[in-house]
Amino acid sequence: MFVQNTRITFVSCLATLLLGASACSNNQADDTTASFPEAVNQAENVSTSTTNLSGTIKIDGSSTVFPVSKVMAQEFQKANSGVKINVAFSGTGGGFKKFCAGETDITDASRPINEEEVKLCQTNNIEYIELPVAFDSLSVVVNAKNDFVQCLKVSELKKMWEPGAEGKVNNWNQIRSSFPNQPLKLFGPGSDSGTYDYFTLAVVGQEGKSRGDYTKSENDNALVQGISQDPNALGFFGYAYYSANRNKLKLASIDNGYGCVQPSAQTVADSRYQPLSRPIFIYVKKASATRPEVKAFTNFYLAPENVNLVLQVGYVPLPNITLQAASSRLNNGITGSQLGGQGSVIGVKQQGLQEK
């Protein structure tokens, strides 16, 4: 269960689990797969026995969650060859539009469902089960050749991205006087992205509000390419995309007033990587969850023995107790959002899971 509060907390045993852990509106279902081969090839503890399950499962939504859903689908299909799972991404917002229209069985989300999306699902009689699947340490990156950015303050990120910066804050030395007088080129997700929603709330202070004169794409690989080709670039996306492209990018530490902190399993576990640490979700249509292949796949997704897939993609697994609670929520058909349909939630910590 979750707390209906803007400061949601997760169980403290996440820290124990993690201490040993290493740290565009399109339907490009396969474009991102090539960036995450290790998560598929190195899978362990995954059953290889075949089943008689069959059917097709349609998944869309967040590009941040896409890598996890993709490798989970590939591993599940190894033991369930009769099940076809189509995984695409159109952004969290784009995914909810399709999901609430009844077009998909599961939607990936890098933020909780918001009020407008709740109403859309209600209008179309779509009941859903909200399930957390991992933590992401949303990452700020620069070009690999950048030799002056090591750590950025949240206030400096705000100076770059706030609406008032449009057309005015165009050079690096406007962010910090010691930075060179070079053009500042920004890359980020578009408005259909839950990562954009979360980042703007965490950094700018208002969800969905930022300067508009930056290079936008819901395809995180396009952002990776743009940043890697421009020595003056800065952008943000889920940690998995940095992890898969670390030879092309440079990761910035973030200072929220308590010193410079890099995203990692450890800094997520001890709540130091704030405000850019966040849970990520899948939402399962209740009507679809009654189908054997959908229920089996979703339980596979939540199985504690498969958290290695989450780690290999680059995200932080949830502790067993949280995964078991999510599985119970699924199998008992508990619908609705325990987060009250409020959208992005800032300040998520791993200190104790409370009842609503």
Coordinates of N, CA and C in Angstrom, one line a residue, residues 14 62-65 68 109-111 133-140 194-195 198 220 236-243 263-265 267-268 273-281 310 313-318 348 350:
L14 N 14.8 -1.4 2.2 CA 15.4 -1.2 0.9 C 16.9 -0.9 1.0
S62 N 5.8 5.1 -20.6 CA 7.0 5.8 -20.2 C 8.3 5.2 -20.9
S63 N 9.1 6.1 -21.5 CA 10.4 5.6 -22.1 C 11.3 5.3 -21.0
T64 N 11.1 5.8 -19.8 CA 12.0 5.5 -18.6 C 11.8 4.1 -18.2
V65 N 10.5 3.7 -18.1 CA 10.2 2.3 -17.7 C 10.4 1.3 -18.8
V68 N 12.9 -1.7 -18.6 CA 12.5 -2.7 -17.7 C 11.5 -3.6 -18.3
A109 N 4.8 4.0 -16.4 CA 4.6 5.4 -15.9 C 5.8 5.8 -15.0
S110 N 6.4 6.9 -15.3 CA 7.6 7.4 -14.5 C 7.1 8.4 -13.4
R111 N 5.8 8.5 -13.3 CA 5.1 9.2 -12.2 C 3.8 8.6 -12.0
V133 N 7.4 -0.6 -9.4 CA 8.3 -1.7 -9.8 C 9.7 -1.4 -9.5
A134 N 10.1 -0.2 -9.3 CA 11.6 0.1 -9.1 C 11.7 1.6 -8.7
F135 N 13.0 1.9 -8.4 CA 13.3 3.4 -8.2 C 14.3 3.8 -9.3
D136 N 14.1 5.0 -9.7 CA 15.0 5.6 -10.7 C 15.7 6.8 -10.1
S137 N 17.0 6.9 -10.3 CA 17.7 8.1 -9.9 C 17.8 9.0 -11.2
L138 N 16.8 9.8 -11.4 CA 16.8 10.7 -12.6 C 18.1 11.4 -12.7
S139 N 18.7 11.3 -13.9 CA 20.1 11.8 -14.1 C 20.3 13.0 -15.0
V140 N 21.2 13.9 -14.6 CA 21.5 15.1 -15.4 C 22.9 14.8 -16.0
G194 N 6.6 11.7 -18.4 CA 6.5 11.8 -16.9 C 7.8 12.2 -16.3
T195 N 8.9 12.0 -17.0 CA 10.2 12.5 -16.5 C 10.2 14.0 -16.6
Y198 N 8.1 15.3 -13.7 CA 8.7 15.1 -12.4 C 9.9 16.1 -12.3
D220 N 14.3 8.8 -25.5 CA 15.5 9.1 -24.8 C 16.8 8.8 -25.5
F236 N 18.6 15.6 -19.4 CA 18.2 14.7 -18.3 C 17.3 13.6 -18.8
F237 N 17.4 12.5 -18.1 CA 16.5 11.3 -18.4 C 16.8 10.3 -17.3
G238 N 16.1 9.1 -17.4 CA 16.3 8.1 -16.4 C 17.7 7.5 -16.4
Y239 N 18.1 7.0 -15.3 CA 19.5 6.6 -15.1 C 19.9 5.4 -16.1
A240 N 18.9 4.6 -16.5 CA 19.2 3.5 -17.3 C 19.8 4.0 -18.6
Y241 N 19.4 5.1 -19.1 CA 19.9 5.6 -20.4 C 21.3 6.1 -20.3
Y242 N 21.7 6.7 -19.1 CA 23.1 7.0 -18.8 C 23.9 5.7 -18.7
S243 N 23.4 4.8 -17.9 CA 24.1 3.5 -17.7 C 24.4 2.8 -19.0
P263 N 23.9 10.0 -8.5 CA 22.9 8.9 -8.4 C 23.5 7.6 -8.3
S264 N 23.0 6.7 -7.5 CA 23.5 5.3 -7.3 C 22.4 4.6 -6.5
A265 N 22.6 3.3 -6.4 CA 21.7 2.5 -5.6 C 21.8 2.9 -4.1
T267 N 22.8 5.9 -2.9 CA 22.3 7.3 -2.5 C 20.8 7.3 -2.7
V268 N 20.2 6.4 -3.4 CA 18.8 6.3 -3.4 C 18.3 5.6 -2.1
Y273 N 20.1 11.2 -2.6 CA 19.9 11.8 -4.0 C 18.5 12.3 -4.2
Q274 N 18.4 13.5 -3.6 CA 17.1 14.2 -3.7 C 17.3 15.6 -4.3
P275 N 16.4 16.1 -5.1 CA 15.0 15.6 -5.2 C 14.8 14.8 -6.4
L276 N 15.9 14.2 -7.0 CA 15.7 13.5 -8.3 C 15.6 11.9 -8.2
S277 N 15.4 11.4 -7.0 CA 15.1 10.0 -6.8 C 13.6 9.8 -6.8
R278 N 13.1 8.8 -7.5 CA 11.6 8.6 -7.6 C 11.3 7.2 -7.9
P279 N 10.1 6.8 -7.5 CA 9.6 5.5 -7.9 C 9.1 5.5 -9.3
I280 N 9.1 4.3 -10.0 CA 8.5 4.2 -11.3 C 7.5 3.0 -11.2
F281 N 6.5 3.0 -12.1 CA 5.3 2.2 -12.0 C 4.9 1.5 -13.3
V310 N 16.1 -5.6 -13.1 CA 16.0 -4.2 -12.8 C 17.4 -3.6 -12.6
V313 N 19.4 -3.3 -15.9 CA 19.0 -2.2 -16.7 C 19.6 -0.9 -16.2
G314 N 19.7 -0.7 -14.8 CA 20.3 0.5 -14.3 C 19.4 1.1 -13.2
Y315 N 18.3 0.5 -12.8 CA 17.5 1.0 -11.8 C 17.7 0.3 -10.4
V316 N 17.0 0.8 -9.4 CA 17.1 0.3 -8.1 C 15.9 -0.6 -7.7
P317 N 16.1 -1.8 -7.4 CA 15.0 -2.7 -7.1 C 14.3 -2.3 -5.8
L318 N 13.0 -2.6 -5.7 CA 12.3 -2.5 -4.5 C 12.6 -3.7 -3.6
V348 N 10.3 11.3 -2.2 CA 10.1 9.9 -1.8 C 11.3 9.4 -1.1
Q350 N 12.9 6.0 1.6 CA 12.7 4.6 1.9 C 12.8 4.4 3.4

